């Protein structure tokens, strides 16, 4: 969250977009999830969701969107800046779009959660897939030292909302229910259907 915001604050319109939410992730999640959910529900074919509801593919939908943020008394501006924080995680819809252009057997799929928990096993699993494409996977000890969470600091961190575990749980639950549950279910189904992975983490269980 902090790294994401620190990087993006360097671009035009980002400062204004964040300021309307008082830099609070909880408010961004509340308003963005509702807006994106409404867009997703407009399309019955999953491959149409990302082209029409993602921040990068239909900018006017987000750029022209303005709504009052009750908690700050301001109106949203440059809403695509906020939308990208959330639409980048719609992996199932993203994958269904890619399959419209590329054959499924052209993909090698890595799961970051698995790399963190057991790097050697996950990278060993991907080795045959890469070999099929003529690539050799060479792993050093340094490559296996991956953080469980992004720990990069930022100049703007004092502006950001500090959320403890109790505060973040309802935000995660809302995002999962509105945006990510169906997308993740679709992702697992696609990967299993095309034999890209036999099993995937069911992130939704974290919210039961």
Short mmCIF file of C-alpha atoms in Angstrom, two decimals:
data_model
loop_
_atom_site.label_atom_id
_atom_site.label_comp_id
_atom_site.label_asym_id
_atom_site.label_seq_id
_atom_site.Cartn_x
_atom_site.Cartn_y
_atom_site.Cartn_z
CA UNK A 1 0.00 0.00 0.00
CA UNK A 2 2.68 2.51 1.00
CA UNK A 3 5.06 1.52 -1.75
CA UNK A 4 2.23 1.68 -4.31
CA UNK A 5 1.28 5.18 -3.23
CA UNK A 6 4.85 6.41 -2.91
CA UNK A 7 5.62 5.43 -6.49
CA UNK A 8 2.41 6.81 -7.93
CA UNK A 9 2.52 10.15 -6.16
CA UNK A 10 5.28 11.08 -8.58
CA UNK A 11 2.85 11.16 -11.50
CA UNK A 12 0.45 13.97 -12.54
CA UNK A 13 -2.98 14.04 -10.86
CA UNK A 14 -1.99 11.51 -8.20
CA UNK A 15 -1.71 14.06 -5.44
CA UNK A 16 -5.20 15.42 -6.13
CA UNK A 17 -6.69 11.94 -6.44
CA UNK A 18 -5.32 10.86 -3.07
CA UNK A 19 -6.12 14.12 -1.34
CA UNK A 20 -9.84 13.77 -2.02
CA UNK A 21 -9.71 10.61 0.09
CA UNK A 22 -7.42 12.19 2.69
CA UNK A 23 -4.84 9.60 1.63
CA UNK A 24 -6.89 6.92 3.42
CA UNK A 25 -6.85 3.46 1.92
CA UNK A 26 -10.04 2.58 3.79
CA UNK A 27 -11.94 5.32 1.93
CA UNK A 28 -10.41 4.44 -1.43
CA UNK A 29 -11.40 0.82 -0.94
CA UNK A 30 -14.94 1.75 0.05
CA UNK A 31 -15.71 3.96 -2.95
CA UNK A 32 -13.60 2.22 -5.61
CA UNK A 33 -14.90 -1.27 -4.84
CA UNK A 34 -18.50 -0.16 -5.30
CA UNK A 35 -17.77 1.60 -8.58
CA UNK A 36 -15.71 -1.25 -10.03
CA UNK A 37 -18.20 -3.88 -8.85
CA UNK A 38 -21.00 -2.11 -10.71
CA UNK A 39 -18.90 -2.11 -13.87
CA UNK A 40 -17.99 -5.81 -13.56
CA UNK A 41 -21.63 -6.77 -13.15
CA UNK A 42 -22.46 -5.19 -16.51
CA UNK A 43 -20.64 -7.95 -18.41
CA UNK A 44 -21.69 -11.60 -18.58
CA UNK A 45 -18.59 -12.65 -20.57
CA UNK A 46 -15.51 -12.57 -18.31
CA UNK A 47 -13.10 -11.67 -21.10
CA UNK A 48 -14.95 -8.35 -21.50
CA UNK A 49 -14.56 -7.29 -17.89
CA UNK A 50 -10.95 -6.16 -17.85
CA UNK A 51 -11.05 -4.30 -21.20
CA UNK A 52 -14.07 -2.33 -20.02
CA UNK A 53 -13.57 -2.01 -16.27
CA UNK A 54 -9.83 -1.66 -15.84
CA UNK A 55 -8.14 1.65 -15.14
CA UNK A 56 -5.94 1.55 -18.23
CA UNK A 57 -8.36 0.40 -20.89
CA UNK A 58 -11.28 2.78 -20.61
CA UNK A 59 -9.91 5.89 -18.99
CA UNK A 60 -12.87 8.10 -19.76
CA UNK A 61 -15.07 5.88 -17.60
CA UNK A 62 -12.88 6.72 -14.61
CA UNK A 63 -11.66 10.18 -15.55
CA UNK A 64 -15.20 11.47 -15.97
CA UNK A 65 -16.40 9.86 -12.77
CA UNK A 66 -16.83 12.21 -9.87
CA UNK A 67 -18.63 11.50 -6.65
CA UNK A 68 -18.70 13.15 -3.24
CA UNK A 69 -16.58 11.52 -0.57
CA UNK A 70 -18.80 11.94 2.43
CA UNK A 71 -16.03 11.57 4.96
CA UNK A 72 -13.83 14.35 3.51
CA UNK A 73 -16.44 16.64 1.97
CA UNK A 74 -14.53 16.58 -1.33
CA UNK A 75 -15.31 15.16 -4.77
CA UNK A 76 -13.22 12.45 -6.36
CA UNK A 77 -10.85 13.55 -9.12
CA UNK A 78 -8.78 11.50 -11.59
CA UNK A 79 -10.54 8.40 -10.36
CA UNK A 80 -8.51 6.13 -12.67
CA UNK A 81 -5.57 6.78 -10.35
CA UNK A 82 -7.52 5.21 -7.50
CA UNK A 83 -9.06 2.50 -9.68
CA UNK A 84 -5.72 1.05 -10.73
CA UNK A 85 -4.89 0.16 -7.13
CA UNK A 86 -7.76 -2.33 -7.22
CA UNK A 87 -8.27 -3.42 -10.84
CA UNK A 88 -4.69 -4.68 -11.10
CA UNK A 89 -5.74 -7.51 -8.77
CA UNK A 90 -8.54 -8.89 -10.98
CA UNK A 91 -6.37 -11.79 -12.06
CA UNK A 92 -9.15 -14.08 -13.27
CA UNK A 93 -10.56 -11.47 -15.63
CA UNK A 94 -7.05 -10.52 -16.76
CA UNK A 95 -6.23 -14.15 -17.55
CA UNK A 96 -9.47 -14.70 -19.47
CA UNK A 97 -8.56 -11.68 -21.61
CA UNK A 98 -5.05 -12.98 -22.30
CA UNK A 99 -6.51 -16.31 -23.40
CA UNK A 100 -8.35 -14.44 -26.14
CA UNK A 101 -4.98 -13.59 -27.70
CA UNK A 102 -2.62 -16.39 -26.68
CA UNK A 103 -2.93 -20.15 -26.33
CA UNK A 104 -3.04 -21.26 -22.68
CA UNK A 105 -0.01 -23.50 -23.19
CA UNK A 106 2.08 -20.37 -23.77
CA UNK A 107 1.87 -19.47 -20.07
CA UNK A 108 4.00 -20.41 -17.09
CA UNK A 109 2.25 -19.53 -13.84
CA UNK A 110 4.02 -18.59 -10.61
CA UNK A 111 2.22 -17.92 -7.34
CA UNK A 112 3.98 -15.39 -5.15
CA UNK A 113 2.49 -16.81 -1.95
CA UNK A 114 4.13 -20.15 -2.77
CA UNK A 115 7.47 -18.51 -3.53
CA UNK A 116 7.43 -16.87 -0.11
CA UNK A 117 6.48 -20.05 1.74
CA UNK A 118 8.61 -22.51 -0.23
CA UNK A 119 10.70 -20.87 -2.93
CA UNK A 120 12.61 -23.98 -3.98
CA UNK A 121 9.48 -26.04 -4.51
CA UNK A 122 7.64 -23.35 -6.46
CA UNK A 123 10.59 -22.53 -8.70
CA UNK A 124 11.24 -26.24 -9.27
CA UNK A 125 7.63 -26.59 -10.38
CA UNK A 126 8.08 -23.87 -12.99
CA UNK A 127 11.36 -25.26 -14.38
CA UNK A 128 9.79 -27.81 -16.80
CA UNK A 129 7.45 -25.15 -18.15
CA UNK A 130 10.33 -22.78 -18.84
CA UNK A 131 12.40 -25.58 -20.37
CA UNK A 132 9.58 -26.16 -22.85
CA UNK A 133 10.20 -22.62 -24.09
CA UNK A 134 13.96 -23.13 -24.22
CA UNK A 135 14.68 -21.27 -20.99
CA UNK A 136 16.86 -22.48 -18.16
CA UNK A 137 16.06 -21.42 -14.61
CA UNK A 138 19.18 -20.56 -12.61
CA UNK A 139 18.54 -19.78 -8.94
CA UNK A 140 20.94 -18.29 -6.41
CA UNK A 141 20.51 -18.10 -2.65
CA UNK A 142 19.79 -14.39 -2.93
CA UNK A 143 16.91 -15.10 -5.30
CA UNK A 144 15.16 -17.08 -2.57
CA UNK A 145 15.17 -14.29 -0.01
CA UNK A 146 11.80 -12.76 -0.75
CA UNK A 147 9.88 -10.68 1.79
CA UNK A 148 6.42 -11.70 2.95
CA UNK A 149 5.30 -8.10 2.55
CA UNK A 150 6.61 -5.02 0.85
CA UNK A 151 8.88 -3.25 3.32
CA UNK A 152 10.05 -0.37 1.15
CA UNK A 153 9.84 2.98 2.92
CA UNK A 154 8.61 6.17 1.28
CA UNK A 155 8.86 9.94 1.66
CA UNK A 156 5.09 10.29 1.91
CA UNK A 157 4.47 7.61 4.52
CA UNK A 158 3.48 10.12 7.23
CA UNK A 159 0.46 11.06 5.10
CA UNK A 160 -0.90 7.55 4.98
CA UNK A 161 -3.44 5.88 7.15
CA UNK A 162 -2.13 3.51 9.79
CA UNK A 163 -4.36 0.44 9.97
CA UNK A 164 -3.95 -2.30 12.53
CA UNK A 165 -5.15 -5.84 11.90
CA UNK A 166 -8.58 -5.26 13.42
CA UNK A 167 -9.13 -2.23 11.18
CA UNK A 168 -7.94 -3.88 7.99
CA UNK A 169 -10.08 -7.04 8.30
CA UNK A 170 -13.44 -5.42 7.32
CA UNK A 171 -11.72 -3.61 4.43
CA UNK A 172 -10.27 -6.86 3.12
CA UNK A 173 -13.60 -8.61 3.54
CA UNK A 174 -15.41 -5.91 1.58
CA UNK A 175 -12.87 -6.01 -1.25
CA UNK A 176 -13.02 -9.78 -1.36
CA UNK A 177 -16.80 -9.91 -1.51
CA UNK A 178 -17.18 -7.14 -4.07
CA UNK A 179 -14.20 -7.65 -6.35
CA UNK A 180 -11.85 -10.54 -5.82
CA UNK A 181 -13.81 -13.66 -4.83
CA UNK A 182 -15.36 -14.24 -8.26
CA UNK A 183 -12.19 -13.20 -10.06
CA UNK A 184 -10.06 -15.62 -8.04
CA UNK A 185 -12.58 -18.41 -8.54
CA UNK A 186 -12.42 -17.77 -12.28
CA UNK A 187 -8.62 -17.79 -12.17
CA UNK A 188 -8.50 -21.18 -10.45
CA UNK A 189 -11.01 -22.58 -12.91
CA UNK A 190 -9.07 -21.36 -15.94
CA UNK A 191 -5.73 -22.65 -14.69
CA UNK A 192 -7.18 -26.04 -13.83
CA UNK A 193 -9.10 -26.31 -17.11
CA UNK A 194 -5.96 -25.71 -19.14
CA UNK A 195 -3.68 -27.81 -16.91
CA UNK A 196 -1.57 -24.82 -15.93
CA UNK A 197 -1.91 -25.61 -12.24
CA UNK A 198 -3.67 -28.48 -10.53
CA UNK A 199 -4.32 -26.51 -7.34
CA UNK A 200 -4.35 -22.91 -6.25
CA UNK A 201 -4.59 -21.11 -2.95
CA UNK A 202 -8.15 -20.28 -2.01
CA UNK A 203 -7.56 -16.78 -0.70
CA UNK A 204 -11.27 -16.43 0.06
CA UNK A 205 -10.90 -18.77 3.04
CA UNK A 206 -9.01 -15.98 4.79
CA UNK A 207 -12.30 -14.10 5.03
CA UNK A 208 -14.60 -16.85 6.33
#
